[in-house]
PDB file of C-alpha atoms in Angstrom:
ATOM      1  CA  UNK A 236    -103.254  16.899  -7.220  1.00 45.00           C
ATOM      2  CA  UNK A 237    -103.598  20.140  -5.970  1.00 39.00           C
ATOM      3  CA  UNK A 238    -101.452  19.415  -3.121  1.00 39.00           C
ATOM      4  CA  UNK A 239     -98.271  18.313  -5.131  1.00 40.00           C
ATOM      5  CA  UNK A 240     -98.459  21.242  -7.446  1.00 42.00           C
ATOM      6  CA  UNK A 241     -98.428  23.197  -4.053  1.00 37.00           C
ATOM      7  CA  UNK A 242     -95.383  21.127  -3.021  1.00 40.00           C
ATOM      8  CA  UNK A 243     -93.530  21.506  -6.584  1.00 40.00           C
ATOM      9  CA  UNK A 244     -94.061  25.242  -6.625  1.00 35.00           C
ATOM     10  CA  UNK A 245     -92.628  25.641  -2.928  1.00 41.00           C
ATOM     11  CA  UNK A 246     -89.801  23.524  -3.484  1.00 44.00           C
ATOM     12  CA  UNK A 247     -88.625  25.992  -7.177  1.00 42.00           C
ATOM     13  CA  UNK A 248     -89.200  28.248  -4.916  1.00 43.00           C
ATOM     14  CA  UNK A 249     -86.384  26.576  -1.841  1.00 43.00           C
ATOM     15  CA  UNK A 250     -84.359  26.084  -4.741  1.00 45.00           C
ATOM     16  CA  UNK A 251     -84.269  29.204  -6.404  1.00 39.00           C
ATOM     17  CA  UNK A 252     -83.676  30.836  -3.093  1.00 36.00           C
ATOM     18  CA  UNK A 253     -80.922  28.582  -1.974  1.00 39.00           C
ATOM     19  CA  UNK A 254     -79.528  29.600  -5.796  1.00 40.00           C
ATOM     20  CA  UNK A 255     -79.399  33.003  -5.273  1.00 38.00           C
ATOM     21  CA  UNK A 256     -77.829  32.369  -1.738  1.00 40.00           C
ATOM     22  CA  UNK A 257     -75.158  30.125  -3.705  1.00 41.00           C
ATOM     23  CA  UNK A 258     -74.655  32.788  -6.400  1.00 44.00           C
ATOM     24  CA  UNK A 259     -73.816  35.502  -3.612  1.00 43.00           C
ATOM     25  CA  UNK A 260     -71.228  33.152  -1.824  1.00 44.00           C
ATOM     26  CA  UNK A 261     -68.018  33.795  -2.612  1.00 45.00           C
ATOM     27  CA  UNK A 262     -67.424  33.091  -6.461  1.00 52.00           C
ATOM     28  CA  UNK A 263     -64.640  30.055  -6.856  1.00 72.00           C
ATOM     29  CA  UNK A 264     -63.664  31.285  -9.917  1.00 90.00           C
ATOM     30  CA  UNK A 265     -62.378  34.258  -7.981  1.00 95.00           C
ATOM     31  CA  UNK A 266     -60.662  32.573  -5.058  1.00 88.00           C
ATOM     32  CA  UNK A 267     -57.825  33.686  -3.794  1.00 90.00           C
ATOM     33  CA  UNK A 268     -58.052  36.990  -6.034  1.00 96.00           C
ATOM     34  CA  UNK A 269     -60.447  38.477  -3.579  1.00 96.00           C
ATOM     35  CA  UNK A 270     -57.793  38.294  -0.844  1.00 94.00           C
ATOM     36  CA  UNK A 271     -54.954  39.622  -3.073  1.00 96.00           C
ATOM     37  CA  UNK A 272     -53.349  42.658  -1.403  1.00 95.00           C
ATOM     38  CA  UNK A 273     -52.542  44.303  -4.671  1.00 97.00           C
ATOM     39  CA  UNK A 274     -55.053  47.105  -5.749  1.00 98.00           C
ATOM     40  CA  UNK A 275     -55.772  45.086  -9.098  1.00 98.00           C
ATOM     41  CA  UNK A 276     -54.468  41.858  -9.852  1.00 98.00           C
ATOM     42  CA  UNK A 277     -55.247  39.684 -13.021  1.00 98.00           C
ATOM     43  CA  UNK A 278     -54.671  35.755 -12.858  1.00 97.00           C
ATOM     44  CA  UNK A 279     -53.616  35.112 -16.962  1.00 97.00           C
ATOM     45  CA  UNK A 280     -55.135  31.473 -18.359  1.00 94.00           C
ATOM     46  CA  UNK A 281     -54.888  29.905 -21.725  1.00 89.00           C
ATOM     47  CA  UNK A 282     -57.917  31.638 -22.706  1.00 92.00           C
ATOM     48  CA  UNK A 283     -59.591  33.950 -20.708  1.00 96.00           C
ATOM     49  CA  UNK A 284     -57.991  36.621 -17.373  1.00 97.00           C
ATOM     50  CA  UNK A 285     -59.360  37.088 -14.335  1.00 97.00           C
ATOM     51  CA  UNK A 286     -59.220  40.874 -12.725  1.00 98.00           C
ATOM     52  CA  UNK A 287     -60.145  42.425  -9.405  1.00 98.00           C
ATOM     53  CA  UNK A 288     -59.846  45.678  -8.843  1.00 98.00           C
ATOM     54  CA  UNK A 289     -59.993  47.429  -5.447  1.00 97.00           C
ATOM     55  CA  UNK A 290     -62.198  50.497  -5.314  1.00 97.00           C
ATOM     56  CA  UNK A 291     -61.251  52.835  -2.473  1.00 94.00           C
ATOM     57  CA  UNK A 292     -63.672  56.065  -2.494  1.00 95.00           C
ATOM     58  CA  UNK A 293     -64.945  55.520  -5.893  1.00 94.00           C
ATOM     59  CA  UNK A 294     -67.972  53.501  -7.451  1.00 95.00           C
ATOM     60  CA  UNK A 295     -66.482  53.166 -10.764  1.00 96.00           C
ATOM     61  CA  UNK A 296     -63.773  51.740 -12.534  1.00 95.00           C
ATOM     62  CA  UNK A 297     -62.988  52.614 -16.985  1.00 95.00           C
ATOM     63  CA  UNK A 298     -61.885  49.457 -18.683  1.00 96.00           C
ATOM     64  CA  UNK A 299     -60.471  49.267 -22.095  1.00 94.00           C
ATOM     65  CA  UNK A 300     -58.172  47.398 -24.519  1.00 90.00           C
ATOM     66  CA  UNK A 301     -55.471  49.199 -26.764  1.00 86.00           C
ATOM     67  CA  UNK A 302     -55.396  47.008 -30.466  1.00 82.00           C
ATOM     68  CA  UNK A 303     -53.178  50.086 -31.910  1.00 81.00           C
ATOM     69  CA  UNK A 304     -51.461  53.080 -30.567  1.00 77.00           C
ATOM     70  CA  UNK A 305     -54.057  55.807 -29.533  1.00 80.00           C
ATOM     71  CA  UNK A 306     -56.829  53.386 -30.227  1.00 87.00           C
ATOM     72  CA  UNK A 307     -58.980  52.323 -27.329  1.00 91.00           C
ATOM     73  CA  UNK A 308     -61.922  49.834 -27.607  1.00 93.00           C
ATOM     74  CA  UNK A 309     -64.628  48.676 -25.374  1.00 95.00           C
ATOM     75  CA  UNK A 310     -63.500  45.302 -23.211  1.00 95.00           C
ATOM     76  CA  UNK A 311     -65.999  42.490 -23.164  1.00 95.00           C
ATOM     77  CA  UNK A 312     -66.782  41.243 -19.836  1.00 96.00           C
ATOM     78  CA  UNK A 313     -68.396  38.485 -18.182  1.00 95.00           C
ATOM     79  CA  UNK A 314     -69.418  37.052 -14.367  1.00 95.00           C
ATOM     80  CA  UNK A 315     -68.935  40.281 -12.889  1.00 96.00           C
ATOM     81  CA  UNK A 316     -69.100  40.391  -9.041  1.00 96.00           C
ATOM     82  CA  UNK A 317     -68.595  42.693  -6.586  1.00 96.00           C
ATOM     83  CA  UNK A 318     -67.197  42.002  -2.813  1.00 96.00           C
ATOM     84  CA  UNK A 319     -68.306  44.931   0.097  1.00 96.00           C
ATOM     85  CA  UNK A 320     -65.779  45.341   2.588  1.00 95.00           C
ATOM     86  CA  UNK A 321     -67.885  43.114   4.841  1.00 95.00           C
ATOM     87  CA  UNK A 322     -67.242  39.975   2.494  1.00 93.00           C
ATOM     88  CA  UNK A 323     -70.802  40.120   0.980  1.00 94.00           C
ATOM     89  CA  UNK A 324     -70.608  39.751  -2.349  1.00 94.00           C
ATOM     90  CA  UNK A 325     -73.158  40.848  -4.874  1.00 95.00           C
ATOM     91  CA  UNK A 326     -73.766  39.183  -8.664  1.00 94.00           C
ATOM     92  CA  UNK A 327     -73.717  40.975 -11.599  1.00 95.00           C
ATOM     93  CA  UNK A 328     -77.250  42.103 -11.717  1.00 94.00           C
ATOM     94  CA  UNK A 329     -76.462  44.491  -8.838  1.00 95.00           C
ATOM     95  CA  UNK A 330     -74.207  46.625 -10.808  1.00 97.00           C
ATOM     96  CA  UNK A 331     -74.512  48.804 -13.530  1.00 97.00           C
ATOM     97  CA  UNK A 332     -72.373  47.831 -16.754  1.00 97.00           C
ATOM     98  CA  UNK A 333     -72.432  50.436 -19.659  1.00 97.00           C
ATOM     99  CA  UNK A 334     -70.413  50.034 -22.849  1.00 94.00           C
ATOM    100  CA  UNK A 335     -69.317  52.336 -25.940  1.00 94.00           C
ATOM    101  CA  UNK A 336     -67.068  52.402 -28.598  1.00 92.00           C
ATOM    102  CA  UNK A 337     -64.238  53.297 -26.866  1.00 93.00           C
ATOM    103  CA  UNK A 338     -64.531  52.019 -23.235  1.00 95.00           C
ATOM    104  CA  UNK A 339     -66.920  49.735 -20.551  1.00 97.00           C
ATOM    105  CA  UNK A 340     -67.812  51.593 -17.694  1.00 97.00           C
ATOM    106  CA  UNK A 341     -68.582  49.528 -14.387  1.00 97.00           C
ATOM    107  CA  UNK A 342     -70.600  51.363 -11.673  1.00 97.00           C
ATOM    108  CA  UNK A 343     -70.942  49.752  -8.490  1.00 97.00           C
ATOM    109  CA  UNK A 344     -73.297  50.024  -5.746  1.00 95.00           C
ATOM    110  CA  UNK A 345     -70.930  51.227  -3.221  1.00 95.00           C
ATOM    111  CA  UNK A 346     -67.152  53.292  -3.340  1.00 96.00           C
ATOM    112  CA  UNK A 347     -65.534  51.124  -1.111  1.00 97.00           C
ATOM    113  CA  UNK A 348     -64.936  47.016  -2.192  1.00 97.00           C
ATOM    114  CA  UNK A 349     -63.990  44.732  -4.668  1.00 97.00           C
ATOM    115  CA  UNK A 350     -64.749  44.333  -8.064  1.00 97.00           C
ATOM    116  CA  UNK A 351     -64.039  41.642 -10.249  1.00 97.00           C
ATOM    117  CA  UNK A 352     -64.550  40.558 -13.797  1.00 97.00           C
ATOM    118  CA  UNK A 353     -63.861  37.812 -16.402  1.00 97.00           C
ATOM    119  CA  UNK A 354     -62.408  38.673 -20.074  1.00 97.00           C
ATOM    120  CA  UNK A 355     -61.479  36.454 -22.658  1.00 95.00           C
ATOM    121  CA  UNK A 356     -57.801  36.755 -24.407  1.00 93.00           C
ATOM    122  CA  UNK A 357     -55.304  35.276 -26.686  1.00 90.00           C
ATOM    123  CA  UNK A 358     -51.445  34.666 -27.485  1.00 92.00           C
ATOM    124  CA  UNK A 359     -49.051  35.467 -24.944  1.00 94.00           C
ATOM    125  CA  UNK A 360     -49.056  38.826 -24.190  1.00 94.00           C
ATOM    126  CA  UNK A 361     -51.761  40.854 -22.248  1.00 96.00           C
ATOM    127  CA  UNK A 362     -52.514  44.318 -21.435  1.00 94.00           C
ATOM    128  CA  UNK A 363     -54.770  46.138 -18.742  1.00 95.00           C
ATOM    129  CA  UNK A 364     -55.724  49.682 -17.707  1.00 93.00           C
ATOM    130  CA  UNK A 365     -54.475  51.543 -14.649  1.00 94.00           C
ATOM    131  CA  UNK A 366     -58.044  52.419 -14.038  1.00 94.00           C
ATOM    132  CA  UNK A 367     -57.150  52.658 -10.089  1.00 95.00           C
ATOM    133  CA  UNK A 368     -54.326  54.148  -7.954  1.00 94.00           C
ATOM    134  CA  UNK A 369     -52.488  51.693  -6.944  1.00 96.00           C
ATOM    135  CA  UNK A 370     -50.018  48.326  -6.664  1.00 98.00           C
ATOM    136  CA  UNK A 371     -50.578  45.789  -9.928  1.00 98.00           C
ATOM    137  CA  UNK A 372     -50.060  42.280  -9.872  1.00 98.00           C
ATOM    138  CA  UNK A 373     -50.381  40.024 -12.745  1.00 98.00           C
ATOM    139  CA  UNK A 374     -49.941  36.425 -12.210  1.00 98.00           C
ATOM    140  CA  UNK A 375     -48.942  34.622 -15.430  1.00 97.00           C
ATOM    141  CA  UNK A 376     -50.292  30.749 -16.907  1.00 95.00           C
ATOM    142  CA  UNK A 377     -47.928  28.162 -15.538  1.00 93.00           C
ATOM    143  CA  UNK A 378     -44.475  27.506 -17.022  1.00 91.00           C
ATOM    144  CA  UNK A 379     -44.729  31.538 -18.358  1.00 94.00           C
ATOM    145  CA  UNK A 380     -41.849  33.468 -17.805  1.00 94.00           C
ATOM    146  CA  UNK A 381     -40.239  36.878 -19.195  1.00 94.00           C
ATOM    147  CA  UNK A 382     -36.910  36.126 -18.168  1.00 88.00           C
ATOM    148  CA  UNK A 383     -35.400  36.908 -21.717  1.00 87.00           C
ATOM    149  CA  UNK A 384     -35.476  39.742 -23.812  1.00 86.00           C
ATOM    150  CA  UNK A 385     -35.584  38.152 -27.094  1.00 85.00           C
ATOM    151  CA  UNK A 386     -39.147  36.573 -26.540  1.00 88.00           C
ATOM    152  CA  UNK A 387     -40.713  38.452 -23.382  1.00 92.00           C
ATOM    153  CA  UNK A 388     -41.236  42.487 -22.879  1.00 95.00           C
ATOM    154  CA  UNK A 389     -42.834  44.134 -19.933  1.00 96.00           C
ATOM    155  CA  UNK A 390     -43.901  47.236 -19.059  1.00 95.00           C
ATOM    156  CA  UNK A 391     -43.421  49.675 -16.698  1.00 96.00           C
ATOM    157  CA  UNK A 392     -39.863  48.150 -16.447  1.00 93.00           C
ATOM    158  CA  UNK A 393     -39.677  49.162 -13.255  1.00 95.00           C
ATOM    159  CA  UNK A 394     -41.307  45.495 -11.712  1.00 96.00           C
ATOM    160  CA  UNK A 395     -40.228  43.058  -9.911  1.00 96.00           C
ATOM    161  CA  UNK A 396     -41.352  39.241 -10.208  1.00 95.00           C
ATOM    162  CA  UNK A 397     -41.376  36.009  -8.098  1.00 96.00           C
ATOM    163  CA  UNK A 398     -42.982  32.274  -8.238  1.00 95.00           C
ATOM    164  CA  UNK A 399     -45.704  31.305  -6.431  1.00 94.00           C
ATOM    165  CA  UNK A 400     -46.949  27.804  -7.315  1.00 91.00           C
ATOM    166  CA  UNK A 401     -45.430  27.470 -10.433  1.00 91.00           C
ATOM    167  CA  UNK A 402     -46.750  30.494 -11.633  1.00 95.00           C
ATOM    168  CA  UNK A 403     -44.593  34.015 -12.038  1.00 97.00           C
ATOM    169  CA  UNK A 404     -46.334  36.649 -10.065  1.00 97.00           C
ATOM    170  CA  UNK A 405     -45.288  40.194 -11.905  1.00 98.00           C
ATOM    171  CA  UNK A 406     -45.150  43.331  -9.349  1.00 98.00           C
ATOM    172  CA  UNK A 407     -45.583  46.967 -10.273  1.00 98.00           C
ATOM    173  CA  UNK A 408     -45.538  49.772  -7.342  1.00 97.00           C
ATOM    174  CA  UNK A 409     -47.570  52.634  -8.757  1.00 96.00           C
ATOM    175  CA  UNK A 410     -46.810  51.939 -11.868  1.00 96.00           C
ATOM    176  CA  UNK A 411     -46.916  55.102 -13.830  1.00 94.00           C
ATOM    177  CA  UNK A 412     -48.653  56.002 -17.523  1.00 90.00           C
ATOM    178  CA  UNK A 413     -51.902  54.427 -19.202  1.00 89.00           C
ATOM    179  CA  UNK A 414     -51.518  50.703 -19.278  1.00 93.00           C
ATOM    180  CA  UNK A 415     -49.286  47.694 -17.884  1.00 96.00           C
ATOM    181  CA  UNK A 416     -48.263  45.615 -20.836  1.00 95.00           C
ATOM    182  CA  UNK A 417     -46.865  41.351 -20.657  1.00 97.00           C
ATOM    183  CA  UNK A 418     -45.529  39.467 -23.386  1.00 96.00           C
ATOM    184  CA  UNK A 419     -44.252  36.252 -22.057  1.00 95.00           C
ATOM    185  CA  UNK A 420     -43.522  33.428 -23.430  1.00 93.00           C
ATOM    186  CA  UNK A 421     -43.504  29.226 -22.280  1.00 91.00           C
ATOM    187  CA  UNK A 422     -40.671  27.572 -20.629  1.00 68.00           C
ATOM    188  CA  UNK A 423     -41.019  24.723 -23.549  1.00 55.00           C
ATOM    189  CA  UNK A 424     -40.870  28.031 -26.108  1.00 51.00           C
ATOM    190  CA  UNK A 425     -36.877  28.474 -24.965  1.00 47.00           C
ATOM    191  CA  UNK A 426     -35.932  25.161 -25.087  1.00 46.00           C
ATOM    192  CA  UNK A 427     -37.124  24.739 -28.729  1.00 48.00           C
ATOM    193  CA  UNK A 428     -35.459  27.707 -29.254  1.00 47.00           C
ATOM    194  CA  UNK A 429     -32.340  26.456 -28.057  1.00 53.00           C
ATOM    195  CA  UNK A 430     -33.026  23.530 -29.897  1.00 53.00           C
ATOM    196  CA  UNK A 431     -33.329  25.664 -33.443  1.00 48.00           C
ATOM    197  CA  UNK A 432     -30.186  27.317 -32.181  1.00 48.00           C
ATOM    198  CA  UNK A 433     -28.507  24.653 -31.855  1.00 54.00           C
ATOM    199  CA  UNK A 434     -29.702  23.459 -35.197  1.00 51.00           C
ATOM    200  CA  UNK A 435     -28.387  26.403 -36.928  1.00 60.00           C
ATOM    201  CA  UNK A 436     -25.224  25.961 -35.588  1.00 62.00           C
ATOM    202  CA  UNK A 437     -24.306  22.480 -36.622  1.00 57.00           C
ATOM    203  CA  UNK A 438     -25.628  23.498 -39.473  1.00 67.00           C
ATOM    204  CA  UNK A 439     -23.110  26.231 -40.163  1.00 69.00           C
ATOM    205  CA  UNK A 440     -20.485  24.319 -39.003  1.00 74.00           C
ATOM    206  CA  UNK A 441     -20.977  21.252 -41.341  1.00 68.00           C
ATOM    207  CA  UNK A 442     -21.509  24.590 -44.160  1.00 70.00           C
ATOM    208  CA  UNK A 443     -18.085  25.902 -43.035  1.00 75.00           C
ATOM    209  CA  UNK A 444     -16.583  22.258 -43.591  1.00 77.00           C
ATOM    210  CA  UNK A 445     -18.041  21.525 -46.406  1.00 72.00           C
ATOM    211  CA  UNK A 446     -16.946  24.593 -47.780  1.00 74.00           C
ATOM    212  CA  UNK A 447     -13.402  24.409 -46.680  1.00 65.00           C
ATOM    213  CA  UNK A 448     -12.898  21.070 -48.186  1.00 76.00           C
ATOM    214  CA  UNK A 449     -14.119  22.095 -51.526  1.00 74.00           C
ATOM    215  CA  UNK A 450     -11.658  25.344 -51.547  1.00 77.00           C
ATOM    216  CA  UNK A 451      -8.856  22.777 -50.589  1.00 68.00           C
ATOM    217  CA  UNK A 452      -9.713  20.583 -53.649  1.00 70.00           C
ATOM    218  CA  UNK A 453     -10.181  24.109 -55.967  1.00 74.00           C
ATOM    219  CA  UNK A 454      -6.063  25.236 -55.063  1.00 69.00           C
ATOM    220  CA  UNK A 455      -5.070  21.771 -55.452  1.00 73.00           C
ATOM    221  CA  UNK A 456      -6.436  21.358 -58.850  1.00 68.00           C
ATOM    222  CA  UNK A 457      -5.131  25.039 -59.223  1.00 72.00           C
ATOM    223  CA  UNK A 458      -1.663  23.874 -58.592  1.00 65.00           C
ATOM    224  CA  UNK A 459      -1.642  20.909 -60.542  1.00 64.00           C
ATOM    225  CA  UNK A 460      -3.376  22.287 -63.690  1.00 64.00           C
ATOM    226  CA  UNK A 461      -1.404  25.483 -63.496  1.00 58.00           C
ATOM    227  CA  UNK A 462       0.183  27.490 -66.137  1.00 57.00           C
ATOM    228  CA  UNK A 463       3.540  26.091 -66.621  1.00 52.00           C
ATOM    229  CA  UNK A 464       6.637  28.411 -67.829  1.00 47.00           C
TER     230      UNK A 464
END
């Protein structure tokens, strides 16, 4: 008896070991993000973003959300990781996460990696800090787009954009201010709309006829129940 209790314990503790080892392998959640060139990048979903932010000669990055103009709140974060130069990558127990009204503060163990973070979100549009110096890359849910006005908005304008596996990739060099900002909307979102368009217009044009016939029978009747002299 005593002998497989000995074995049970010693295997947890294999396991448990070969866990940890697991949990400090490169994150799949985050692949592909950790080899981004841009200094933060964010990979959009239906209901949650992605981040990673590059840290070069600091050990702390500010993140916050903007509900309302001049109104920052604290962002709620989740499987936070952070990648050393090297490629080790340490779990979020290794770094130091504080939070207040206004802002989440992320200290990590060294001024020189990668760190990266999980938040949830809603809708179509998102927003992130410039918390680092930098190029910004967002890369949007599939079928997004903010090719026209009338249902996207981005900002800094100054961005450029391209497709990468069906998903837009937005670009921003430096971008300058507070914030990058993304309202997008789906490719299916258009073609309804073009749809209601094209709705309306039938619908005006069968008004305009409809119309028009009944003002032709009004000046007929006018002319042949007219005063007579």
């Amino acid at each position: 008896y005593f002998f497989i209790m000995f074995f049970i314990v010693i295997s947890a503790g294999c396991q448990s070991l070969m866990s940890e080892d697991q949990n400090l392998s490169e994150p799949s959640i985050y692949e592909g993000l950790w080899q981004n060139e841009s200094d933060a990048v964010f990979q959009i979903d239906k209901n949650e973003y992605r981040a990673v932010y590059t840290l070069d000669g600091t050990n702390t990055i500010n993140l916050y959300y903007v509900p309302r103009a001049n109104i920052k709140k604290s962002l709620e974060i989740s499987n936070v990781a952070f990648r050393h130069t090297n490629g080790t990558i340490l779990p979020q127990s290794k770094l130091i996460i504080a939070e207040n009204r206004s802002s989440t503060l992320i200290t990590a163990p060294n001024s020189y990696g990668k760190i990266a973070f999980t938040s949830n979100r809603d809708g179509k549009s998102f927003q992130a800090p410039i918390s680092v110096v930098g190029n910004y890359t967002v890369i949007l849910p599939e079928n997004a787009v903010v090719d026209m006005a009338l249902l996207s908005r981005v900002g800094p304008s100054d961005y450029s954009s391209e497709t990468i596996s069906n998903r837009e990739n937005i670009h921003w060099k430096m971008p300058p201010g507070e914030a990058i900002y993304v309202q997008y909307y789906l490719i299916r979102d258009s073609q309804l709309l073009a749809i209601l368009l094209v709705l309306c217009g039938f619908s005006l044009i069968v008004y305009s006829i409809v119309y028009w016939i009944k003002i032709k029978k009004i000046k007929q009747k006018t002319r042949e129940f007219g005063p007579h002299f």
